[in-house]
Amino acid sequence: MKVWLGGVLILLAGCASVQNGTKILPVMGFADSQGTKAAVPAPAAEFQAAPAAVAAVPAAPDSASVLAQKVLLLPFKDLSKYRGPWDICAELSRSLGDSLARNPYIVPTRPDSVFMAGLTVKERKGQIDWDRALELGRQAGVDLVVMGEIEDLSMKRFRATVPIGGYRSYQGVVIIKLKVLKVVDGRPAGEPRQEVVNDSKRYGITNPAASVPLDREYFFLGETPWGTEDFHQTLVGGAVDQCLGKLSADLAGLVRPPSLPSVSAPKIIDIDGLQVYINIGLADSVRNGDKFGVWDHGRELRDPQTNTVLGFALSRRVGVVQVEQVLNEHLSMGRVLEAQAQIEKEFTIRAE
């Protein structure tokens, strides 16, 4: 009897130890009574998703942007008598950038807040000398630096009295002169200047009632936010638009590459690393800073069965070069800005 009771006690103790040391696992994917989800075992290594493939070749930069001239627009210097609330030193520079952005030959670089923070108070008002402008251009990695002088930005009113009555006329006047600096050689590229007078007399204002809106515009010049639709409808805003449009055209004429001769094919005659020599120069109106596309001769095409040469594929642009120094009438030195394939001697160059 004692033996039998001892066996029962041993059996009960064993069951208790099993219950105390073992957790009941919930069904996979469902929460237990405390709301805790069961952990799902990780899949085997061979079934795990493969990581995204790393591109073997980095994406090439946009060739169109490489061929374009990068332009840094610095704040303009105010030489006018304007004393209104507009920050015309910064606003005119930014507005010129907006106008230049429509030109395929130019990529405007507008100073951001970080760039402006690095300028002194005087420099933010356009008081920047040539050496400092060249330094800023090199820091920004651009081809050209544009500074400006605001000679006039005003609205003028004229009144006249004649025996049969009188008239009032108004003018929005904007005069701006630009100074363009080439970063590649530190030389000036040009100083375009435009003067625009937007005259209200073309609207036929001959009675006092018709001049009320222009009187308001005259007395409250600067109250209209710069760059808004209402601003562009004012005489001064219209003069600003016309003046900047003309200056944009002047800048386009300075940076547009020359038309290369078609008889003697322009080509690369020597290359050493990134330095190249091309057979065009002063006689071809080439200037320091001009950019050209580099074109190969086309791939050799062979018959896959006989290996016979059947011809050549169309040539393709494989890079971009920029002229650093015009050496003589028919020779210039430059450097490779972009190479999508190996650039070799005898490859042709084209103005694009």
Coordinates of C-alpha atoms in Angstrom, one line a residue:
M1 CA 0.0 0.0 0.0
K2 CA 2.8 2.4 0.9
V3 CA 4.6 1.5 -2.4
W4 CA 1.4 2.2 -4.4
L5 CA 0.9 5.6 -2.7
G6 CA 4.5 6.5 -3.3
G7 CA 4.1 5.8 -7.0
V8 CA 1.0 8.0 -7.2
L9 CA 2.8 10.9 -5.5
I10 CA 5.8 10.6 -7.9
L11 CA 3.5 10.6 -10.9
L12 CA 1.6 13.7 -9.6
A13 CA 4.9 15.6 -9.0
G14 CA 6.1 14.8 -12.5
C15 CA 2.9 16.2 -14.1
A16 CA 3.1 19.3 -12.0
S17 CA 6.7 19.9 -13.1
V18 CA 5.7 19.6 -16.7
Q19 CA 2.8 22.1 -16.4
N20 CA 5.0 24.6 -14.6
G21 CA 7.8 24.4 -17.2
T22 CA 5.8 24.4 -20.4
K23 CA 3.9 27.2 -22.2
I24 CA 0.9 26.5 -24.3
L25 CA 1.7 27.9 -27.8
P26 CA -1.2 29.7 -29.6
V27 CA -2.0 28.9 -33.2
M28 CA 0.4 30.6 -35.6
G29 CA -0.9 34.0 -36.8
F30 CA -3.5 34.5 -34.0
A31 CA -3.1 36.4 -30.8
D32 CA -3.2 34.7 -27.4
S33 CA -5.6 35.7 -24.6
Q34 CA -3.3 38.6 -23.6
G35 CA -3.4 40.0 -27.2
T36 CA 0.2 39.1 -28.0
K37 CA 0.8 37.8 -31.5
A38 CA 2.8 34.7 -31.9
A39 CA 6.2 35.2 -33.5
V40 CA 6.4 33.9 -37.0
P41 CA 9.6 32.1 -37.7
A42 CA 11.9 33.7 -40.2
P43 CA 12.0 32.0 -43.6
A44 CA 15.0 30.1 -44.6
A45 CA 17.9 32.1 -46.1
E46 CA 17.2 30.6 -49.6
F47 CA 13.6 31.9 -49.5
Q48 CA 14.4 35.4 -48.3
A49 CA 13.8 38.3 -50.8
A50 CA 17.0 39.3 -52.6
P51 CA 18.2 42.9 -52.0
A52 CA 17.6 45.5 -54.8
A53 CA 20.3 45.3 -57.4
V54 CA 22.8 48.2 -57.3
A55 CA 23.2 49.9 -60.6
A56 CA 26.5 48.9 -62.2
V57 CA 26.9 52.2 -64.0
P58 CA 25.9 55.5 -62.4
A59 CA 23.3 57.5 -64.3
A60 CA 24.9 60.0 -66.7
P61 CA 24.1 63.7 -66.2
D62 CA 21.7 65.4 -68.6
S63 CA 23.8 66.2 -71.7
A64 CA 21.6 69.2 -72.5
S65 CA 22.4 70.7 -69.1
V66 CA 26.1 70.0 -69.6
L67 CA 26.1 71.8 -72.9
A68 CA 24.3 74.8 -71.5
Q69 CA 26.1 77.7 -69.8
K70 CA 25.6 77.8 -66.1
V71 CA 25.1 81.3 -64.9
L72 CA 25.3 82.7 -61.3
L73 CA 23.1 85.7 -60.8
L74 CA 24.4 88.0 -58.0
P75 CA 22.3 90.7 -56.3
F76 CA 22.2 93.9 -58.4
K77 CA 23.6 97.2 -57.2
D78 CA 21.0 99.9 -56.8
L79 CA 22.0 103.2 -58.4
S80 CA 18.5 104.5 -58.7
K81 CA 16.5 106.8 -56.4
Y82 CA 14.0 104.2 -55.6
R83 CA 13.2 104.2 -51.8
G84 CA 10.2 101.9 -51.7
P85 CA 9.6 98.6 -49.9
W86 CA 10.7 96.3 -52.7
D87 CA 14.1 94.7 -52.3
I88 CA 14.9 95.5 -55.9
C89 CA 18.6 94.3 -55.6
A90 CA 17.4 90.7 -55.0
E91 CA 14.1 90.8 -56.8
L92 CA 15.4 91.9 -60.2
S93 CA 18.2 89.3 -60.0
R94 CA 15.7 86.6 -59.3
S95 CA 13.3 87.8 -62.0
L96 CA 16.1 87.8 -64.6
G97 CA 16.8 84.2 -63.6
D98 CA 13.1 83.3 -64.3
S99 CA 13.4 84.9 -67.7
L100 CA 16.7 83.1 -68.5
A101 CA 15.2 79.7 -67.4
R102 CA 13.2 79.7 -70.7
N103 CA 16.4 79.7 -72.7
P104 CA 17.9 76.3 -73.7
Y105 CA 21.4 77.6 -73.7
I106 CA 21.4 78.9 -70.1
V107 CA 21.0 77.3 -66.7
P108 CA 20.5 80.1 -64.2
T109 CA 21.8 79.6 -60.6
R110 CA 19.9 81.8 -58.2
P111 CA 21.5 82.5 -54.8
D112 CA 19.7 80.5 -52.1
S113 CA 19.5 81.3 -48.4
V114 CA 22.7 79.5 -47.6
F115 CA 24.6 81.3 -50.4
M116 CA 23.2 84.7 -49.2
A117 CA 24.1 84.0 -45.6
G118 CA 27.8 83.8 -46.8
L119 CA 27.6 87.4 -48.2
T120 CA 28.3 90.6 -46.3
V121 CA 25.5 93.2 -46.0
K122 CA 27.1 95.3 -48.7
E123 CA 27.4 92.2 -51.0
R124 CA 23.7 91.5 -50.6
K125 CA 23.2 95.0 -52.0
G126 CA 25.2 94.2 -55.1
Q127 CA 28.5 95.9 -53.9
I128 CA 30.8 93.1 -55.2
D129 CA 34.0 93.6 -57.1
W130 CA 35.3 91.5 -60.0
D131 CA 37.7 89.3 -57.9
R132 CA 35.0 88.5 -55.4
A133 CA 32.5 87.7 -58.1
L134 CA 35.0 85.4 -59.8
E135 CA 35.6 83.6 -56.4
L136 CA 31.9 83.1 -55.9
G137 CA 31.5 81.8 -59.4
R138 CA 34.2 79.2 -58.9
Q139 CA 32.6 78.1 -55.6
A140 CA 29.3 77.7 -57.3
G141 CA 30.8 75.8 -60.3
V142 CA 29.3 78.0 -63.0
D143 CA 30.5 79.2 -66.3
L144 CA 29.4 82.9 -66.1
V145 CA 28.8 85.3 -63.3
V146 CA 26.2 88.1 -63.9
M147 CA 26.2 91.3 -61.9
G148 CA 23.8 94.2 -62.5
E149 CA 23.4 97.9 -61.9
I150 CA 19.9 99.4 -61.5
E151 CA 20.2 102.9 -63.0
D152 CA 16.5 103.7 -62.8
L153 CA 13.3 102.1 -61.5
S154 CA 10.6 104.6 -61.2
M155 CA 7.2 105.8 -62.2
K156 CA 7.0 109.3 -63.6
R157 CA 4.0 111.6 -64.0
F158 CA 3.6 114.5 -66.4
R159 CA 0.9 117.1 -66.6
A160 CA 0.2 119.7 -69.2
T161 CA -2.4 122.4 -69.5
V162 CA -3.6 123.7 -72.9
P163 CA -6.4 126.2 -73.8
I164 CA -8.9 123.5 -74.5
G165 CA -8.1 121.4 -71.5
G166 CA -5.2 119.3 -70.4
Y167 CA -3.8 115.8 -70.0
R168 CA -1.8 113.6 -67.7
S169 CA 0.6 111.0 -68.8
Y170 CA 2.5 108.4 -66.8
Q171 CA 5.7 106.4 -67.4
G172 CA 7.2 103.3 -65.9
V173 CA 11.0 103.5 -66.4
V174 CA 13.5 100.8 -65.9
I175 CA 17.2 101.0 -66.9
I176 CA 19.5 98.1 -66.0
K177 CA 23.1 97.4 -67.0
L178 CA 24.7 93.9 -66.7
K179 CA 28.3 93.0 -66.2
V180 CA 29.1 89.4 -67.4
L181 CA 32.2 87.6 -66.2
K182 CA 33.7 84.4 -67.6
V183 CA 34.8 82.1 -64.9
V184 CA 37.0 80.0 -67.2
D185 CA 39.5 82.9 -67.8
G186 CA 38.3 85.7 -65.5
R187 CA 37.6 88.0 -68.4
P188 CA 34.6 90.1 -69.0
A189 CA 32.2 88.7 -71.6
G190 CA 30.0 91.8 -72.2
E191 CA 28.0 94.6 -70.6
P192 CA 24.5 94.6 -72.1
R193 CA 22.3 97.6 -71.1
Q194 CA 18.6 98.1 -71.7
E195 CA 16.3 101.0 -71.1
V196 CA 12.5 100.6 -71.2
V197 CA 9.9 103.4 -70.9
N198 CA 6.4 102.0 -70.6
D199 CA 4.2 105.0 -71.5
S200 CA 0.6 105.4 -70.4
K201 CA -0.3 107.8 -73.3
R202 CA -0.7 104.8 -75.5
Y203 CA -3.9 104.1 -73.6
G204 CA -5.4 107.4 -74.6
I205 CA -5.7 108.9 -71.2
T206 CA -7.2 112.4 -71.8
N207 CA -9.8 112.9 -69.0
P208 CA -9.2 113.1 -65.2
A209 CA -11.4 110.2 -64.3
A210 CA -9.4 107.8 -66.5
S211 CA -6.2 108.7 -64.6
V212 CA -7.5 107.7 -61.2
P213 CA -6.0 104.1 -61.3
L214 CA -2.7 105.5 -62.5
D215 CA -2.7 108.1 -59.8
R216 CA -3.2 105.4 -57.2
E217 CA -0.4 103.4 -58.8
Y218 CA 1.9 106.4 -58.8
F219 CA 1.3 107.3 -55.1
F220 CA 1.3 103.7 -53.8
L221 CA 4.2 102.4 -55.9
G222 CA 5.7 99.4 -54.1
E223 CA 2.5 98.3 -52.3
T224 CA 1.8 95.7 -54.9
P225 CA 3.7 92.5 -54.1
W226 CA 6.6 91.9 -56.5
G227 CA 6.0 89.3 -59.2
T228 CA 2.3 89.0 -58.7
E229 CA -0.2 89.3 -61.6
D230 CA -1.2 92.7 -60.4
F231 CA 2.4 93.8 -60.4
H232 CA 2.9 92.8 -64.0
Q233 CA -0.2 94.9 -64.9
T234 CA 1.4 98.1 -63.6
L235 CA 3.5 100.4 -65.7
V236 CA 6.6 99.7 -63.7
G237 CA 5.9 95.9 -63.7
G238 CA 5.5 96.0 -67.5
A239 CA 8.7 97.9 -67.9
V240 CA 10.5 95.4 -65.7
D241 CA 9.2 92.5 -67.9
Q242 CA 10.3 94.2 -71.1
C243 CA 13.7 95.1 -69.8
L244 CA 14.5 91.7 -68.4
G245 CA 13.3 90.1 -71.6
K246 CA 15.7 92.2 -73.7
L247 CA 18.6 91.5 -71.3
S248 CA 17.8 87.8 -71.5
A249 CA 18.1 88.0 -75.3
D250 CA 21.4 89.9 -75.0
L251 CA 22.8 87.2 -72.6
A252 CA 21.7 84.4 -75.0
G253 CA 23.7 86.1 -77.8
L254 CA 26.8 86.1 -75.5
V255 CA 26.6 82.4 -74.7
R256 CA 25.2 80.8 -77.9
P257 CA 27.9 78.7 -79.5
P258 CA 29.1 79.8 -83.0
S259 CA 28.1 78.1 -86.2
L260 CA 31.1 75.9 -87.0
P261 CA 32.3 75.7 -90.6
S262 CA 30.9 72.8 -92.6
V263 CA 33.7 72.4 -95.2
S264 CA 36.6 71.7 -92.8
A265 CA 35.1 69.3 -90.2
P266 CA 35.9 70.5 -86.7
K267 CA 37.4 67.7 -84.7
I268 CA 39.6 66.7 -81.8
I269 CA 43.2 66.6 -83.0
D270 CA 44.8 65.6 -79.7
I271 CA 43.7 64.4 -76.3
D272 CA 45.6 63.8 -73.0
G273 CA 43.5 62.8 -70.1
L274 CA 40.8 65.4 -69.8
Q275 CA 42.7 68.0 -71.9
V276 CA 41.8 68.2 -75.6
Y277 CA 42.9 70.3 -78.6
I278 CA 40.5 71.1 -81.4
N279 CA 41.1 72.5 -84.9
I280 CA 38.9 75.6 -84.5
G281 CA 39.8 79.0 -83.2
L282 CA 39.6 82.8 -83.8
A283 CA 38.8 82.4 -87.5
D284 CA 35.7 80.4 -86.5
S285 CA 34.5 82.9 -83.9
V286 CA 35.2 80.5 -81.1
R287 CA 35.4 82.1 -77.6
N288 CA 36.7 80.9 -74.2
G289 CA 33.9 79.1 -72.4
D290 CA 32.1 77.8 -75.5
K291 CA 30.8 74.2 -75.2
F292 CA 30.5 71.6 -78.0
G293 CA 29.2 68.1 -78.3
V294 CA 31.7 65.3 -79.2
W295 CA 30.5 62.7 -81.7
D296 CA 32.0 59.4 -82.6
H297 CA 32.3 57.8 -86.1
G298 CA 29.6 55.2 -85.5
R299 CA 30.0 51.6 -84.6
E300 CA 31.3 49.1 -87.2
L301 CA 28.5 46.8 -88.2
R302 CA 29.4 43.2 -89.3
D303 CA 27.4 40.3 -90.7
P304 CA 27.0 37.8 -87.8
Q305 CA 27.6 34.8 -90.0
T306 CA 30.3 35.9 -92.4
N307 CA 31.8 38.6 -90.2
T308 CA 31.9 40.9 -93.3
V309 CA 31.8 44.6 -92.6
L310 CA 28.4 45.9 -93.7
G311 CA 28.8 49.5 -92.8
F312 CA 28.7 51.8 -89.8
A313 CA 26.0 52.9 -87.4
L314 CA 25.0 56.5 -87.1
S315 CA 27.4 58.6 -85.1
R316 CA 26.3 59.5 -81.6
R317 CA 27.2 62.1 -79.1
V318 CA 29.6 60.6 -76.6
G319 CA 30.7 63.7 -74.6
V320 CA 31.0 67.4 -74.1
V321 CA 34.1 69.7 -74.2
Q322 CA 34.5 73.3 -73.2
V323 CA 37.0 75.7 -74.7
E324 CA 39.4 77.0 -72.0
Q325 CA 41.8 79.0 -74.3
V326 CA 41.7 80.0 -77.9
L327 CA 45.3 79.7 -79.1
N328 CA 45.3 81.0 -82.6
E329 CA 43.2 81.2 -85.8
H330 CA 42.5 77.4 -86.0
L331 CA 43.5 75.9 -82.7
S332 CA 41.9 75.9 -79.2
M333 CA 42.6 74.1 -76.0
G334 CA 39.7 72.7 -73.9
R335 CA 38.7 70.1 -71.3
V336 CA 36.3 67.2 -71.2
L337 CA 33.2 68.0 -69.2
E338 CA 31.3 64.8 -69.8
A339 CA 32.3 61.4 -71.4
Q340 CA 29.7 58.7 -71.9
A341 CA 32.2 56.6 -73.8
Q342 CA 35.9 56.8 -74.6
I343 CA 36.7 60.0 -76.5
E344 CA 39.4 59.6 -79.2
K345 CA 41.3 61.6 -81.7
E346 CA 39.5 62.4 -84.9
F347 CA 36.1 62.5 -83.2
T348 CA 34.1 65.4 -84.5
I349 CA 32.6 68.3 -82.5
R350 CA 29.4 70.1 -83.1
A351 CA 27.8 73.2 -81.9
E352 CA 24.4 72.4 -80.3

